[in-house]
Coordinates of C-alpha atoms in Angstrom, one line a residue:
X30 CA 41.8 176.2 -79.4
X31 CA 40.6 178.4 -82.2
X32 CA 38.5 177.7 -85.9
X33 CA 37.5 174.5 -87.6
X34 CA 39.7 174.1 -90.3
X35 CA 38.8 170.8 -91.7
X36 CA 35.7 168.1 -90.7
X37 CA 34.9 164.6 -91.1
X38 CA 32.1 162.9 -90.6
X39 CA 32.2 159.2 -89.6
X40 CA 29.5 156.7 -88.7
X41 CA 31.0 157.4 -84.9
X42 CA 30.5 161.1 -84.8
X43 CA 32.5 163.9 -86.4
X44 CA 36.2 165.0 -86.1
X45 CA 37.4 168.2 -86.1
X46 CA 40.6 169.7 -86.9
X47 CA 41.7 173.3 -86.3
X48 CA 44.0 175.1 -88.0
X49 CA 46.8 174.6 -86.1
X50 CA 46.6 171.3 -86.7
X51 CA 46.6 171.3 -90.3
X52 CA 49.6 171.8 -92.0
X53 CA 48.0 171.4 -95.8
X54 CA 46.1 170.0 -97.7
X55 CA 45.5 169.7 -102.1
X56 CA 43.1 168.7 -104.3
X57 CA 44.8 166.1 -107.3
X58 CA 42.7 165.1 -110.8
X59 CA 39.9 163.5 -110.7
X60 CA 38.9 160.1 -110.6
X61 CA 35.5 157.8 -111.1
X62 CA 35.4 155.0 -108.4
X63 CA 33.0 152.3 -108.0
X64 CA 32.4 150.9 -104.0
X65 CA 31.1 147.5 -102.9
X66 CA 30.8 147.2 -99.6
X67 CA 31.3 144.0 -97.7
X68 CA 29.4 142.7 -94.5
X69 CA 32.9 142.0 -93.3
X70 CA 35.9 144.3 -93.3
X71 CA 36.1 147.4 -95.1
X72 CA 34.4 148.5 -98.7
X73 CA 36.7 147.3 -101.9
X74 CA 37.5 150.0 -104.5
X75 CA 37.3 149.8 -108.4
X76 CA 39.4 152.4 -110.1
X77 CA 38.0 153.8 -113.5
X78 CA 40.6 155.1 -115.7
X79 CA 44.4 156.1 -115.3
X80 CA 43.9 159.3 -112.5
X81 CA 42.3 159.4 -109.2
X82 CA 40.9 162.4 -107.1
X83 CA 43.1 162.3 -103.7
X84 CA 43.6 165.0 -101.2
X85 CA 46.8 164.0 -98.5
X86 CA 46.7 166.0 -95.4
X87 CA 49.1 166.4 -93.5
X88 CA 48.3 167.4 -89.8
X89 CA 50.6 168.7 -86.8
X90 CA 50.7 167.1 -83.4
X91 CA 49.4 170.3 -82.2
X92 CA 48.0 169.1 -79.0
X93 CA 48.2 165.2 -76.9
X94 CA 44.1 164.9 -78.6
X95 CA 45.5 165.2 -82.1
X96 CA 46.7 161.9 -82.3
X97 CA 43.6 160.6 -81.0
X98 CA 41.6 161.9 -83.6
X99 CA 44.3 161.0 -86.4
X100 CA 43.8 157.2 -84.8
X101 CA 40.0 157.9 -85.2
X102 CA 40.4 158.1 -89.3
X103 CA 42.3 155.2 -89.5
X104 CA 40.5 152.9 -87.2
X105 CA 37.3 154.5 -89.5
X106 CA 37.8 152.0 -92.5
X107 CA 34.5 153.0 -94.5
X108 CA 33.8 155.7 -96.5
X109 CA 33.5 159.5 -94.4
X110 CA 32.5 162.9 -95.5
X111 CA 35.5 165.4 -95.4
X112 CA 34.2 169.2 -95.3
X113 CA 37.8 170.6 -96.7
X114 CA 37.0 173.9 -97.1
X115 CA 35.3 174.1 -93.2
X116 CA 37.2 177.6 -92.3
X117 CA 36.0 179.4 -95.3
X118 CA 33.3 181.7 -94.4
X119 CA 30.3 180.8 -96.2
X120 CA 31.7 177.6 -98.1
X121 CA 30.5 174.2 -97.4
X122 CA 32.6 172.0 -99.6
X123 CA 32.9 168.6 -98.7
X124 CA 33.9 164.8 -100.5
X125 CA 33.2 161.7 -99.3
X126 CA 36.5 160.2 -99.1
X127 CA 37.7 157.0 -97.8
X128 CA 41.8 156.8 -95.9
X129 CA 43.8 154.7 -98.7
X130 CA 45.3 152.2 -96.1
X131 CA 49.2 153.2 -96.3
X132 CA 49.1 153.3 -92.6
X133 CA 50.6 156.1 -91.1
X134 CA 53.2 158.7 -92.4
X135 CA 55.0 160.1 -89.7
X136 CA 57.6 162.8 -90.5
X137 CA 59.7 165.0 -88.0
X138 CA 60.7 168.8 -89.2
X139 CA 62.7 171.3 -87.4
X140 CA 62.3 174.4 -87.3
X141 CA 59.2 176.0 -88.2
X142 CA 56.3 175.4 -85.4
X143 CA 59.0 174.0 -83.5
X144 CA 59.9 169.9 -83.1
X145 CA 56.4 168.5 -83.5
X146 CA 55.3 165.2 -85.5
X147 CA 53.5 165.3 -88.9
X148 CA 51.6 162.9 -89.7
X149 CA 50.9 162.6 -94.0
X150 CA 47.6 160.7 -94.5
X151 CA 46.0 160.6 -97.9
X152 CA 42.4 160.2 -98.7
X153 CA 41.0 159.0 -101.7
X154 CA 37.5 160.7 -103.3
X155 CA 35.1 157.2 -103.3
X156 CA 31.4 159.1 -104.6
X157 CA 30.3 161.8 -105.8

């Protein structure tokens, strides 16, 4: 396995991805987002305003732990810290981000990095 590309932190631990794993991954407008947390289930969102700062990945079944760690995001269901810029020499920037619950995106290319699942999850900026 090679470089960091991308990190989350979750209450569990963090999660790395390398870049082989990663296919991309963008920065949209930005958004102000209240949280409440609950003492059962996961934290409810208030949007402020028409825009909202997302960022979907989408990662590579690179390796059999890849969709183990995917699993770990969506099973996380409260807000995590996502260092997105991890590879970049010298750069530590990170959101805190919670997974907008779409479930799972699962696309199949051909071609390029051969016959391997993508999986398109999008994350939603929740503080500042």
């Amino acid at each position: 396995m090679s470089e960091t590309a991308i990190k989350f932190t979750l209450t569990s631990g963090d999660v790395d991805f390398y870049k082989e794993e990663i296919l991309n991954h963008d920065d949209q407008p930005q958004q102000e987002i209240e949280i409440q947390r609950n003492q059962q289930g996961g934290p409810v969102l208030f949007f402020k305003g028409q825009s909202w700062n997302v960022m979907p990945i989408i990662f590579i079944e690179e390796w059999a732990s890849t969709r183990d760690k995917i699993q770990r995001l969506i099973d996380e269901e409260d807000e995590m810290t996502l260092y997105y810029a991890y590879a970049s020499a010298g750069v530590e920037k990170s959101l805190n981000v919670i997974l907008i619950p779409s479930g799972i995106k699962e696309v199949r290319f051909y071609g390029d990095r051969e016959a391997k699942n993508r999986h398109v999850l999008t994350f939603l900026e929740s503080s500042k």
